[in-house]
CSV table of C-alpha atoms in Angstrom, one decimal:
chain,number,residue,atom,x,y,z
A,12,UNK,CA,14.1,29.7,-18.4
A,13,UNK,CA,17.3,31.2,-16.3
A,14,UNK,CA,19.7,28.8,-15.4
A,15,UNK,CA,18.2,28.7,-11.4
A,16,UNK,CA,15.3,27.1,-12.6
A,17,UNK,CA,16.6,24.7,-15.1
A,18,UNK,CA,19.0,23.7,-12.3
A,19,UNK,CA,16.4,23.3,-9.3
A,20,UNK,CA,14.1,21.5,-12.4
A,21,UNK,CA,17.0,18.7,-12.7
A,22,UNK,CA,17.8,18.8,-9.2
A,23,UNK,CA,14.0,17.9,-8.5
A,24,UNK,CA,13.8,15.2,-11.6
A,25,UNK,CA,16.7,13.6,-9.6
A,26,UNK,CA,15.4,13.9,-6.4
A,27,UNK,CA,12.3,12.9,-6.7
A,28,UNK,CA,13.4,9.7,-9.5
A,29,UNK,CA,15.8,8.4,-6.4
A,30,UNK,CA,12.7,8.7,-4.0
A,31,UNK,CA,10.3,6.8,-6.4
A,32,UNK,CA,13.5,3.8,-7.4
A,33,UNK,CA,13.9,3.6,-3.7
A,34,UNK,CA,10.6,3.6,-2.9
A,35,UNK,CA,10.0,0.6,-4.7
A,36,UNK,CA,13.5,-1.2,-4.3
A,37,UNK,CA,14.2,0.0,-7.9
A,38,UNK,CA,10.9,0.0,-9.9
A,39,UNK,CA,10.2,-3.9,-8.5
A,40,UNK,CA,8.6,-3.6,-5.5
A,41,UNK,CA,4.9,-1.6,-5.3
A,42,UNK,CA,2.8,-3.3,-3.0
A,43,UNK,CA,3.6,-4.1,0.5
A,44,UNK,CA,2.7,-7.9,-0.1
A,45,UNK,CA,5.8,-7.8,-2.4
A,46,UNK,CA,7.5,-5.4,0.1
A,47,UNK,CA,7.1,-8.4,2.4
A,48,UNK,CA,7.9,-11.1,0.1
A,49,UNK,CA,11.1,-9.7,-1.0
A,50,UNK,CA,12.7,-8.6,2.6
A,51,UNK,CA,12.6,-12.4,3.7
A,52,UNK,CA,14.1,-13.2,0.3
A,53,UNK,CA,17.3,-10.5,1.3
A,54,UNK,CA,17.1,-11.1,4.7
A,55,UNK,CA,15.4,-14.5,6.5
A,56,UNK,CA,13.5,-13.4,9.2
A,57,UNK,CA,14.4,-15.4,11.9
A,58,UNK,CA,10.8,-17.1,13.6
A,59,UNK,CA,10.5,-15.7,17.6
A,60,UNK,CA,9.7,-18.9,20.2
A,61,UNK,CA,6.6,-18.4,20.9
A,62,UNK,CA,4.5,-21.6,22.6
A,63,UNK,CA,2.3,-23.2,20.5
A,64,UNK,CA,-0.8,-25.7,21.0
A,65,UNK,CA,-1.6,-28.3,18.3
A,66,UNK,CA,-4.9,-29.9,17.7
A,67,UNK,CA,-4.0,-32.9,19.5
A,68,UNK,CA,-2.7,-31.0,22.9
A,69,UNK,CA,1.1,-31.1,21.8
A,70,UNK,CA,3.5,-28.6,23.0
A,71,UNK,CA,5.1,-26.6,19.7
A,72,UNK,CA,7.5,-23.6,19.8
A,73,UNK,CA,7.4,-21.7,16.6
A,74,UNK,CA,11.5,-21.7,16.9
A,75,UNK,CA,12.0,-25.0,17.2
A,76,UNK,CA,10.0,-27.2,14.9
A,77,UNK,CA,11.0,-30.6,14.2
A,78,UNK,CA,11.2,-30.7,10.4
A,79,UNK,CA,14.3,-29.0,9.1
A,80,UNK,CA,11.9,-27.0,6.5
A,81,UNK,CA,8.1,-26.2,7.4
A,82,UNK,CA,5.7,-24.7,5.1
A,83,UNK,CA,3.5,-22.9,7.3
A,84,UNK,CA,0.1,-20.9,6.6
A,85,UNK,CA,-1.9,-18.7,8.9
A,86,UNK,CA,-5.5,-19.7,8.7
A,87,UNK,CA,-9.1,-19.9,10.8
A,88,UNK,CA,-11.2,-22.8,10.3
A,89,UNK,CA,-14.1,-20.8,9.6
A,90,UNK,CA,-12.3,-19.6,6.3
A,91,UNK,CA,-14.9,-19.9,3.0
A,92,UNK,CA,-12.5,-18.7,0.9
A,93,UNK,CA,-8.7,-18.7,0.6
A,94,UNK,CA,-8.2,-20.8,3.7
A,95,UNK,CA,-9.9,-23.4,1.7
A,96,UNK,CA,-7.5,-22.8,-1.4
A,97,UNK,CA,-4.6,-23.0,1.2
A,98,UNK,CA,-5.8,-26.3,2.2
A,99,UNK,CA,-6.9,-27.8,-0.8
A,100,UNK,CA,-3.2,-26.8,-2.1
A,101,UNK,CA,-1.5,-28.5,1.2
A,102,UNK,CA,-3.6,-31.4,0.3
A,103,UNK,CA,-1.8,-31.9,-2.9
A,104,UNK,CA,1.0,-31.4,-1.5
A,105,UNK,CA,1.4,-33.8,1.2
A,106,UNK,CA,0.9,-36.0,-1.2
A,107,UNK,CA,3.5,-34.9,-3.5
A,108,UNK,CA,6.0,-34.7,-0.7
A,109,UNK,CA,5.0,-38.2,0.5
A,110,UNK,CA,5.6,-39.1,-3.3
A,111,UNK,CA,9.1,-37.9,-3.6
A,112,UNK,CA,10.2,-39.0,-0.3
A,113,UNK,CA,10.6,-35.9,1.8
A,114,UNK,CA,7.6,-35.9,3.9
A,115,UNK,CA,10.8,-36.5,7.1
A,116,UNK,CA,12.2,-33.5,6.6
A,117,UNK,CA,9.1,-31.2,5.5
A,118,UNK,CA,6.4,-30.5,8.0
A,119,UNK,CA,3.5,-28.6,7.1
A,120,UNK,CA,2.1,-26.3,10.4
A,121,UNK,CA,-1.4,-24.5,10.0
A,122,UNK,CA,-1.6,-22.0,12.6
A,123,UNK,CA,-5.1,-20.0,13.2
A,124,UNK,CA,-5.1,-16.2,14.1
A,125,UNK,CA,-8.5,-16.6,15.2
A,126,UNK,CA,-8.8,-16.7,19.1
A,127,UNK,CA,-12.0,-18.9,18.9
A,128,UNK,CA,-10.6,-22.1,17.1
A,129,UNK,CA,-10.2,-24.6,19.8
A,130,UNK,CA,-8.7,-27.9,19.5
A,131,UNK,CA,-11.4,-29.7,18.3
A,132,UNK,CA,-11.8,-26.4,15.5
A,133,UNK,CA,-8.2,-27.5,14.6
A,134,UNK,CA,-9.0,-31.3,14.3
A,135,UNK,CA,-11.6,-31.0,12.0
A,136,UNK,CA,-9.8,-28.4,9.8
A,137,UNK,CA,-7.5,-31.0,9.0
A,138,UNK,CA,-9.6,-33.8,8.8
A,139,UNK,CA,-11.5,-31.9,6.5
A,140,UNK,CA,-8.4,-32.0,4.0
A,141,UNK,CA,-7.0,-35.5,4.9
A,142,UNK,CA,-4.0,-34.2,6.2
A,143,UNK,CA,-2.0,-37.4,7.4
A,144,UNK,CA,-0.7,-37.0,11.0
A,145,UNK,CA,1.9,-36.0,11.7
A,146,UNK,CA,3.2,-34.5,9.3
A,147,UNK,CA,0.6,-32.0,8.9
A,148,UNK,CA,-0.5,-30.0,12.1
A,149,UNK,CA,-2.9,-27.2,13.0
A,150,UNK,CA,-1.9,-25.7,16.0
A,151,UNK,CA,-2.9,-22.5,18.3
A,152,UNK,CA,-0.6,-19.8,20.0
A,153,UNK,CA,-0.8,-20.2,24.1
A,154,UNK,CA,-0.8,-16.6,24.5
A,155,UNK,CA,-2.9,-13.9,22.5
A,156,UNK,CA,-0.4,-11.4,22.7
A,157,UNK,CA,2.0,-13.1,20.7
A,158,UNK,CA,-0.2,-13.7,17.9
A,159,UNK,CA,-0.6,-10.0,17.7
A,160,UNK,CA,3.2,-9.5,17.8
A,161,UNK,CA,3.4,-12.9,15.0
A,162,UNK,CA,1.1,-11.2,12.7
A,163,UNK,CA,3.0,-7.9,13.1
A,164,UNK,CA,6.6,-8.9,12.4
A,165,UNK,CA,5.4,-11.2,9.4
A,166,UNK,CA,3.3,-8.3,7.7
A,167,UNK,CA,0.1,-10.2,8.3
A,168,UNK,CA,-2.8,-7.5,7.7
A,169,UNK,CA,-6.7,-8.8,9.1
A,170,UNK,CA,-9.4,-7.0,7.5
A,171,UNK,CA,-12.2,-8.1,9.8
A,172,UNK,CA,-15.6,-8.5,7.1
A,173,UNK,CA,-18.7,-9.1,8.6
A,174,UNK,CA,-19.7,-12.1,5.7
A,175,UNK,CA,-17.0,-14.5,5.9
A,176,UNK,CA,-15.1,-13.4,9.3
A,177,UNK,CA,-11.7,-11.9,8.2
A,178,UNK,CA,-10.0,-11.0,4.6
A,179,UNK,CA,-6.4,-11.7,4.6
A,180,UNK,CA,-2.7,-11.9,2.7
A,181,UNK,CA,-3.2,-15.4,2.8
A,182,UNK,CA,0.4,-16.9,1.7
A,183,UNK,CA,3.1,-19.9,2.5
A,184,UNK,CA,5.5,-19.4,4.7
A,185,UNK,CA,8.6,-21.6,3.7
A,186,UNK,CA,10.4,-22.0,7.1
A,187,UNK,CA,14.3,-23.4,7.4
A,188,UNK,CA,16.2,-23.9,10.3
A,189,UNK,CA,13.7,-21.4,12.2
A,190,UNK,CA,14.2,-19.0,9.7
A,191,UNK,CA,11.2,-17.3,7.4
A,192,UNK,CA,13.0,-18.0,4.0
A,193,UNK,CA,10.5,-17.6,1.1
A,194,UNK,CA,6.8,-15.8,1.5
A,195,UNK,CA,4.9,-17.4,-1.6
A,196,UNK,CA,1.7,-16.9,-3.4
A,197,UNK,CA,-1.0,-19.2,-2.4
A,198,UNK,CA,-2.1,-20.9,-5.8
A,199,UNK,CA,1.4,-21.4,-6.5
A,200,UNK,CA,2.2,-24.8,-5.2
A,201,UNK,CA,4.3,-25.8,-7.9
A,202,UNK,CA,6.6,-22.6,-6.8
A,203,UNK,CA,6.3,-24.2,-3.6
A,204,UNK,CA,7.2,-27.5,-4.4
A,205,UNK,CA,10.5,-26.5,-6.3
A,206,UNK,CA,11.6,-24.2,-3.4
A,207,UNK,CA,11.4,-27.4,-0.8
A,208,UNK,CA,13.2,-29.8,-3.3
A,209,UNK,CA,15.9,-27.1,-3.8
A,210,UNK,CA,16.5,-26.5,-0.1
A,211,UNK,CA,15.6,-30.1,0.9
A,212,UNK,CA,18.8,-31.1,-1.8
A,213,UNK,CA,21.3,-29.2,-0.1
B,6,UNK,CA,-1.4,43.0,15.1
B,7,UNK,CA,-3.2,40.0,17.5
B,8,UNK,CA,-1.3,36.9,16.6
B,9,UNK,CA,-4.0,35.5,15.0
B,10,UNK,CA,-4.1,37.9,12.5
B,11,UNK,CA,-0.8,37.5,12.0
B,12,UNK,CA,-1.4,33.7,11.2
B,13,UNK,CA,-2.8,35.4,7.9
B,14,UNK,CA,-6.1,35.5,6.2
B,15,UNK,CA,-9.4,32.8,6.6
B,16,UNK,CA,-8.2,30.4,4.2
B,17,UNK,CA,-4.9,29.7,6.0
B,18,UNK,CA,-6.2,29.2,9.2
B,19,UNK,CA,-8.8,26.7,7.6
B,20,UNK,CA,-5.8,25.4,5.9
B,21,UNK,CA,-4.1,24.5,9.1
B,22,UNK,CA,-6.8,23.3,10.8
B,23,UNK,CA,-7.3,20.5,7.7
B,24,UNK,CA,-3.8,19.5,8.6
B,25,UNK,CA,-4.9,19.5,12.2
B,26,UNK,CA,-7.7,18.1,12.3
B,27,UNK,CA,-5.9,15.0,9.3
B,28,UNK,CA,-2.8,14.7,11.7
B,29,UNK,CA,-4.0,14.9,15.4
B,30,UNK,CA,-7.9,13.2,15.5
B,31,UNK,CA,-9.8,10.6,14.5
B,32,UNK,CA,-11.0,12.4,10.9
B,33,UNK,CA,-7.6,11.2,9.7
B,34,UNK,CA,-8.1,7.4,10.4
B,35,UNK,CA,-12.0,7.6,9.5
B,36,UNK,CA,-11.0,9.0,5.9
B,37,UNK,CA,-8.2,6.7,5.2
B,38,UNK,CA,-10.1,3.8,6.5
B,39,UNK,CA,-11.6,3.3,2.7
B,40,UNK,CA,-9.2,3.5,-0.5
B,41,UNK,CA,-11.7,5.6,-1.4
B,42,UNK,CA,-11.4,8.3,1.1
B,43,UNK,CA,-7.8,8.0,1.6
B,44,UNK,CA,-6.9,8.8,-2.1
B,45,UNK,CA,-9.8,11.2,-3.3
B,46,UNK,CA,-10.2,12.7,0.2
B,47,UNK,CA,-7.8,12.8,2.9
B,48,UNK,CA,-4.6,13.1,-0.1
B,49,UNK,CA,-6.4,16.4,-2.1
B,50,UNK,CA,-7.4,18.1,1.5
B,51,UNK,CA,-3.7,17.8,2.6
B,52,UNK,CA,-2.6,19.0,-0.9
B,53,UNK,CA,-5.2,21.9,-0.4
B,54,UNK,CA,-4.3,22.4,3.1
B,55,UNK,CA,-0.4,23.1,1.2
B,56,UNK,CA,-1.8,25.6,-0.9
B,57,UNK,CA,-3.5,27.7,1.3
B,58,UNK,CA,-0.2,27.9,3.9
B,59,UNK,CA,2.0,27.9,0.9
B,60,UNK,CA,0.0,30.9,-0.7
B,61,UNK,CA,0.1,33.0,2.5
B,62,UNK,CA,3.7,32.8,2.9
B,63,UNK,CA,4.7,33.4,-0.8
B,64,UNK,CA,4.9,37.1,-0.5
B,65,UNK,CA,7.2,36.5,2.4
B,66,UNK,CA,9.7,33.9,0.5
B,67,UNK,CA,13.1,35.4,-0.3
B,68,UNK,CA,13.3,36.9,-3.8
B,69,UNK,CA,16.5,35.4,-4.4
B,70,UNK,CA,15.0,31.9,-3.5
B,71,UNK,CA,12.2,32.7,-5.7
B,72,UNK,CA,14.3,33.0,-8.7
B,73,UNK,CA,15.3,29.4,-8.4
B,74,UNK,CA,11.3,28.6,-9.2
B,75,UNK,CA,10.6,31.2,-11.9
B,76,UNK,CA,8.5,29.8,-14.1
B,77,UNK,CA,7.1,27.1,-11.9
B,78,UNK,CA,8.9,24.0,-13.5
B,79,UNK,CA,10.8,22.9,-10.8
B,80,UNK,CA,7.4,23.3,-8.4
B,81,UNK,CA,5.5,21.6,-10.3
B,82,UNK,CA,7.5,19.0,-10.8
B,83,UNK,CA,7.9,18.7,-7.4
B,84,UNK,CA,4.5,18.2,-6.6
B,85,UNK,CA,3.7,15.7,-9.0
B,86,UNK,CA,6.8,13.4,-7.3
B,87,UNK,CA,5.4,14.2,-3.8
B,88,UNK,CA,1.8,12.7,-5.2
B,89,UNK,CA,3.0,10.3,-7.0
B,90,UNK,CA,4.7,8.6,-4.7
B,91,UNK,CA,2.0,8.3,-2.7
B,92,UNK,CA,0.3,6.6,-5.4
B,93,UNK,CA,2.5,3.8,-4.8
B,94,UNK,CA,0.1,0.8,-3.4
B,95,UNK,CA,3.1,-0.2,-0.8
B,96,UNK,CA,3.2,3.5,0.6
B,97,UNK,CA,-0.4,4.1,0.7
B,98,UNK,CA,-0.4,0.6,2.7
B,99,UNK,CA,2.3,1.8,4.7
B,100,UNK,CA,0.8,4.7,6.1
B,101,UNK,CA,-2.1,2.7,7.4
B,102,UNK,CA,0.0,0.3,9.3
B,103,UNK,CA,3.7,2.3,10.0
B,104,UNK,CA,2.3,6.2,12.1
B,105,UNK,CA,6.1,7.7,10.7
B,106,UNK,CA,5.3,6.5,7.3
B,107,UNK,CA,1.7,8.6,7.8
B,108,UNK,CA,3.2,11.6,9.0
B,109,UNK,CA,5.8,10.9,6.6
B,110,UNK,CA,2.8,11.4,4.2
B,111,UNK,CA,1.2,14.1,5.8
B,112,UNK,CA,3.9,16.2,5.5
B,113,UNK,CA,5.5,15.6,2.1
B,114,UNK,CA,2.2,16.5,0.8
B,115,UNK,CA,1.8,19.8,2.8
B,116,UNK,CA,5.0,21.1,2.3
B,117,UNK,CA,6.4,19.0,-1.0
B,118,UNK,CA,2.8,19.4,-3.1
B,119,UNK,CA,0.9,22.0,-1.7
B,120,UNK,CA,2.9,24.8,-0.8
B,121,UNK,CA,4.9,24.6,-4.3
B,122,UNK,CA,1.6,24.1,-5.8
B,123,UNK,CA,0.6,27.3,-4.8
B,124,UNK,CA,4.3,29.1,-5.9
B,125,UNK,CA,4.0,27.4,-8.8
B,126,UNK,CA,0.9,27.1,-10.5
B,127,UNK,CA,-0.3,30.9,-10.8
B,128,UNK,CA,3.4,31.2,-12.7
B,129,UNK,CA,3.2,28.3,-15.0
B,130,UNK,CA,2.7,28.9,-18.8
B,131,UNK,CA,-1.0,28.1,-19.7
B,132,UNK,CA,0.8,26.1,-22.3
B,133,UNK,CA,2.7,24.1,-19.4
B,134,UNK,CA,-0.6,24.3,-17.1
B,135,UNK,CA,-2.2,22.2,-20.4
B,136,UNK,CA,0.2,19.3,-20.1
B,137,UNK,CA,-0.2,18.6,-16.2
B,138,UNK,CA,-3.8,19.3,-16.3
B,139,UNK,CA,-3.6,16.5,-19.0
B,140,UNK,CA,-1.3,14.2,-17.1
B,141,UNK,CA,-3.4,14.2,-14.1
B,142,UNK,CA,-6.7,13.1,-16.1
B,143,UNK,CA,-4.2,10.4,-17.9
B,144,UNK,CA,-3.5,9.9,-14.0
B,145,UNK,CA,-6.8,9.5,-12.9
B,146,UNK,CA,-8.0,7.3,-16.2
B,147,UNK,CA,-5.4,5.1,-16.1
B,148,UNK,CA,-5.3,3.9,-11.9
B,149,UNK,CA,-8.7,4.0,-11.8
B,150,UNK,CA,-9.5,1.8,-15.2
B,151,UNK,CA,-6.7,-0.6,-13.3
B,152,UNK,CA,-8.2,-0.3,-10.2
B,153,UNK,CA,-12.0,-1.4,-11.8
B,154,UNK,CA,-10.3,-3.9,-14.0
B,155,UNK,CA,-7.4,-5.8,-11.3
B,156,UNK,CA,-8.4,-8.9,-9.9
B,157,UNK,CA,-5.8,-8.4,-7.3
B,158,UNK,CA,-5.6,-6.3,-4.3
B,159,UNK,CA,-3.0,-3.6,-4.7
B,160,UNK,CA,-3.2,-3.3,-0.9
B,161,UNK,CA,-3.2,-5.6,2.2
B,162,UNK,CA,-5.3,-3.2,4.1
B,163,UNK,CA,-8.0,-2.3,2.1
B,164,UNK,CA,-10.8,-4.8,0.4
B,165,UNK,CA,-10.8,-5.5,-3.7
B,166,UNK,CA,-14.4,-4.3,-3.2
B,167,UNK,CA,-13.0,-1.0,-1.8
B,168,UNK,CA,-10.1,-1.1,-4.5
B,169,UNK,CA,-12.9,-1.0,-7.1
B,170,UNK,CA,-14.5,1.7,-5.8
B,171,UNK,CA,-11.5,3.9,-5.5
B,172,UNK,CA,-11.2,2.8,-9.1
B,173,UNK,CA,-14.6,4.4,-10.3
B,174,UNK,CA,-14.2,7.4,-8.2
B,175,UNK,CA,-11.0,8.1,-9.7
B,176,UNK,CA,-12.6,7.6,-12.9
B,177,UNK,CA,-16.1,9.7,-11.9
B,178,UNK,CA,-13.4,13.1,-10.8
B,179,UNK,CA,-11.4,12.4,-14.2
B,180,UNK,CA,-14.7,13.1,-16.0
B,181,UNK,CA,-16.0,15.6,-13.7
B,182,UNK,CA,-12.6,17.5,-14.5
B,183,UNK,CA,-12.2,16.6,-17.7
B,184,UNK,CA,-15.7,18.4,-18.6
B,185,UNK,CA,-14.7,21.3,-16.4
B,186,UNK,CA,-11.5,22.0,-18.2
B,187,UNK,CA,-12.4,21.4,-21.6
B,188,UNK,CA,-16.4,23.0,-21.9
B,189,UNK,CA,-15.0,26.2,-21.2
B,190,UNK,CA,-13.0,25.8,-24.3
B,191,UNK,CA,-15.5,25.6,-26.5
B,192,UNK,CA,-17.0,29.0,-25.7
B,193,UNK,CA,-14.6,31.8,-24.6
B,194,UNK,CA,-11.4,29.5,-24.1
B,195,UNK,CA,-9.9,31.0,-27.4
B,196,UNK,CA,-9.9,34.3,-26.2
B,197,UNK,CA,-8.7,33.9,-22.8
B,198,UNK,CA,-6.5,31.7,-24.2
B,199,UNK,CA,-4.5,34.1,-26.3
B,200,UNK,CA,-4.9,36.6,-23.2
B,201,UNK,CA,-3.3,34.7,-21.2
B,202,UNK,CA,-0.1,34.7,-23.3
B,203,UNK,CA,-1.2,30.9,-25.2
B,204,UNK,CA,-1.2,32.7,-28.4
B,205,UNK,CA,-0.3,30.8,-31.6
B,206,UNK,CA,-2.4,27.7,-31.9
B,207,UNK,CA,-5.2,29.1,-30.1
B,208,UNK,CA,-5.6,31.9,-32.2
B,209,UNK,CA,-7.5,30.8,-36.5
């Protein structure tokens, strides 16, 4: 092989090596759920204040919510499937936080993306998995264009399915200070758990 | 010479119009709206598309830059990067839901996979031409076993349903190609073989 050849053959191999390690934040990264997960990790994303309705006509803002740390999900209540998971998890872990005395400073906020849950959608949601008032809420945006924008800026994807409504990244969003600061797998409460006692401590 | 003869022969002009037709109207979103036909359709048709403009303007490429590809090695090499990184679940996701990652996508693999596809592979040693032929069935075997097998969703935009299906498809065209490239062997592939300069092995 002339030397041109080898040469452009290394250059390429180089090239094209950088592209895939920064493609996938050096071989770690190769989904864009983990894309997600990981940028909030670097770089909290601050939440924007959008108005917010709960289930029992309370005024939220997503910027300002009262807890210091919020674990926050983005449900419907129609949800057969991971929605249910979500809530059966929060269920647990009301009570865990209730056990270790930090239900004051950790809220839990389920917000729906699904324009036709009303308030009384809301209520029963949570009545359906005990949550004790108030430090679990379901809650709606006021305006439908900032639950478009929401779902944007936190990576959300909706698949709409005719069966069970909508498949989603279903995930917790573990809030501080109005920041997003971890993005964590739904089943993994015990990750969950650990990540509020840590930042609950300092 | 009317310009459109100028554009070159029927191929390249169906070649650009793929690209078109992928980049500028509704075919592009219909085919990338299942895993299916984003990754066995819409991806080979762009890498086609490449070939066909990349093999009407290699008699016009520099012969000095052409020396810097004799062989093909650095082509092919190229291409498979260009592919491969569109393999990557996060990109393939991206393009759905970022328009610069698409065209991004759309033109890496016109211009990175096709066209040196098509400077490359009519140049490459039958002996090199074995080992990506191989790689790209290993390719297709391996993503599409995963694909079948995963419980999880690779991508936020696209169904595990739809993941599985991609999965058997990649699986079906591994076989399909597979059969195509090796049944031929078994019959006159010895002596084309050592025609084509793969003497050695080949040759009892």
């Amino acid at each position: 092989m002339p030397w041109r050849s080898a040469a452009a053959a290394v250059l390429v191999l180089a090239v094209g090596g950088g592209a895939l390690a920064l493609g996938t934040d050096g071989w770690s990264v190769w989904t864009a759920e983990g894309a997600r997960r990981q940028a909030v990790l670097t770089n909290p994303r601050p939440l924007p204040d959008y108005p917010l309705t709960d289930s029992r006509g309370n005024a939220l803002n997503l910027a300002e919510l009262e807890t210091p740390l919020v674990v926050v999900d983005l449900i419907y209540t129609r949800c057969p499937t991971v929605c249910l998971a979500m809530g059966a998890q929060l269920r647990t872990l009301q009570t865990e936080l209730a056990a270790t005395g930090l239900s004051e400073k950790v809220g839990i906020l389920s917000i729906t993306f699904d324009p036709s849950d009303d308030r009384q959608a809301l209520a029963d949601y949570l009545e359906r998995f005990h949550a004790i008032a108030p430090n679990w809420r379901a809650a709606r945006f006021d305006n439908d264009e900032d639950l478009e924008r929401i779902l944007e800026q936190l990576g959300v994807v909706l698949i709409p399915e005719p069966r069970v409504g909508f498949v989603h990244n279903a995930a917790f969003y573990l809030v501080e200070n109005g920041y997003v600061v971890e993005i964590l797998e739904v089943e993994d409460r015990m990750g969950l758990l650990a990540a509020i006692r840590r930042r609950a401590a300092t | 010479m009317t310009p459109l003869a100028a554009l070159g022969d029927r191929w390249t002009l169906i070649a650009i119009g793929i690209v078109a037709a992928i980049a500028g109207t509704p075919l592009g979103p219909a085919l990338a709206g299942t895993m299916l036909g984003h990754v066995l359709v819409q991806i080979p048709l762009l890498v086609a598309a490449g070939w066909g403009i990349g093999r009407y303007l290699e008699p016009r490429i520099d012969s000095q830059l052409r020396r810097w590809n004799a062989g093909g090695i650095p082509g092919i090499l190229l291409a498979s990067f260009a592919v491969g990184f569109w393999m990557i679940p996060r990109w393939l996701d991206g393009a759905l839901t970022d328009p610069i990652v698409n065209a991004a996508k759309v033109v890496s693999l016109v211009v990175l996979a096709g066209m040196p596809l098509a400077w490359s592979w009519p140049r490459l040693h039958p002996v090199a031409r074995g080992v990506v032929k191989i790689e790209l069935l290993a390719m297709l075997f391996r993503l599409g076993w995963l694909y079948v097998i995963s419980p999880d969703r690779f991508c936020n935009s696209y169904l595990l349903t739809d993941q599985v299906w991609l999965g058997r498809g990649l699986i079906v065209v591994g076989i399909a190609l597979g059969i195509t490239w090796l049944v031929p062997l078994f019959w006159d592939g010895f002596a084309t073989a050592t025609d084509a300069g793969a003497a050695g092995t080949t040759t009892r």
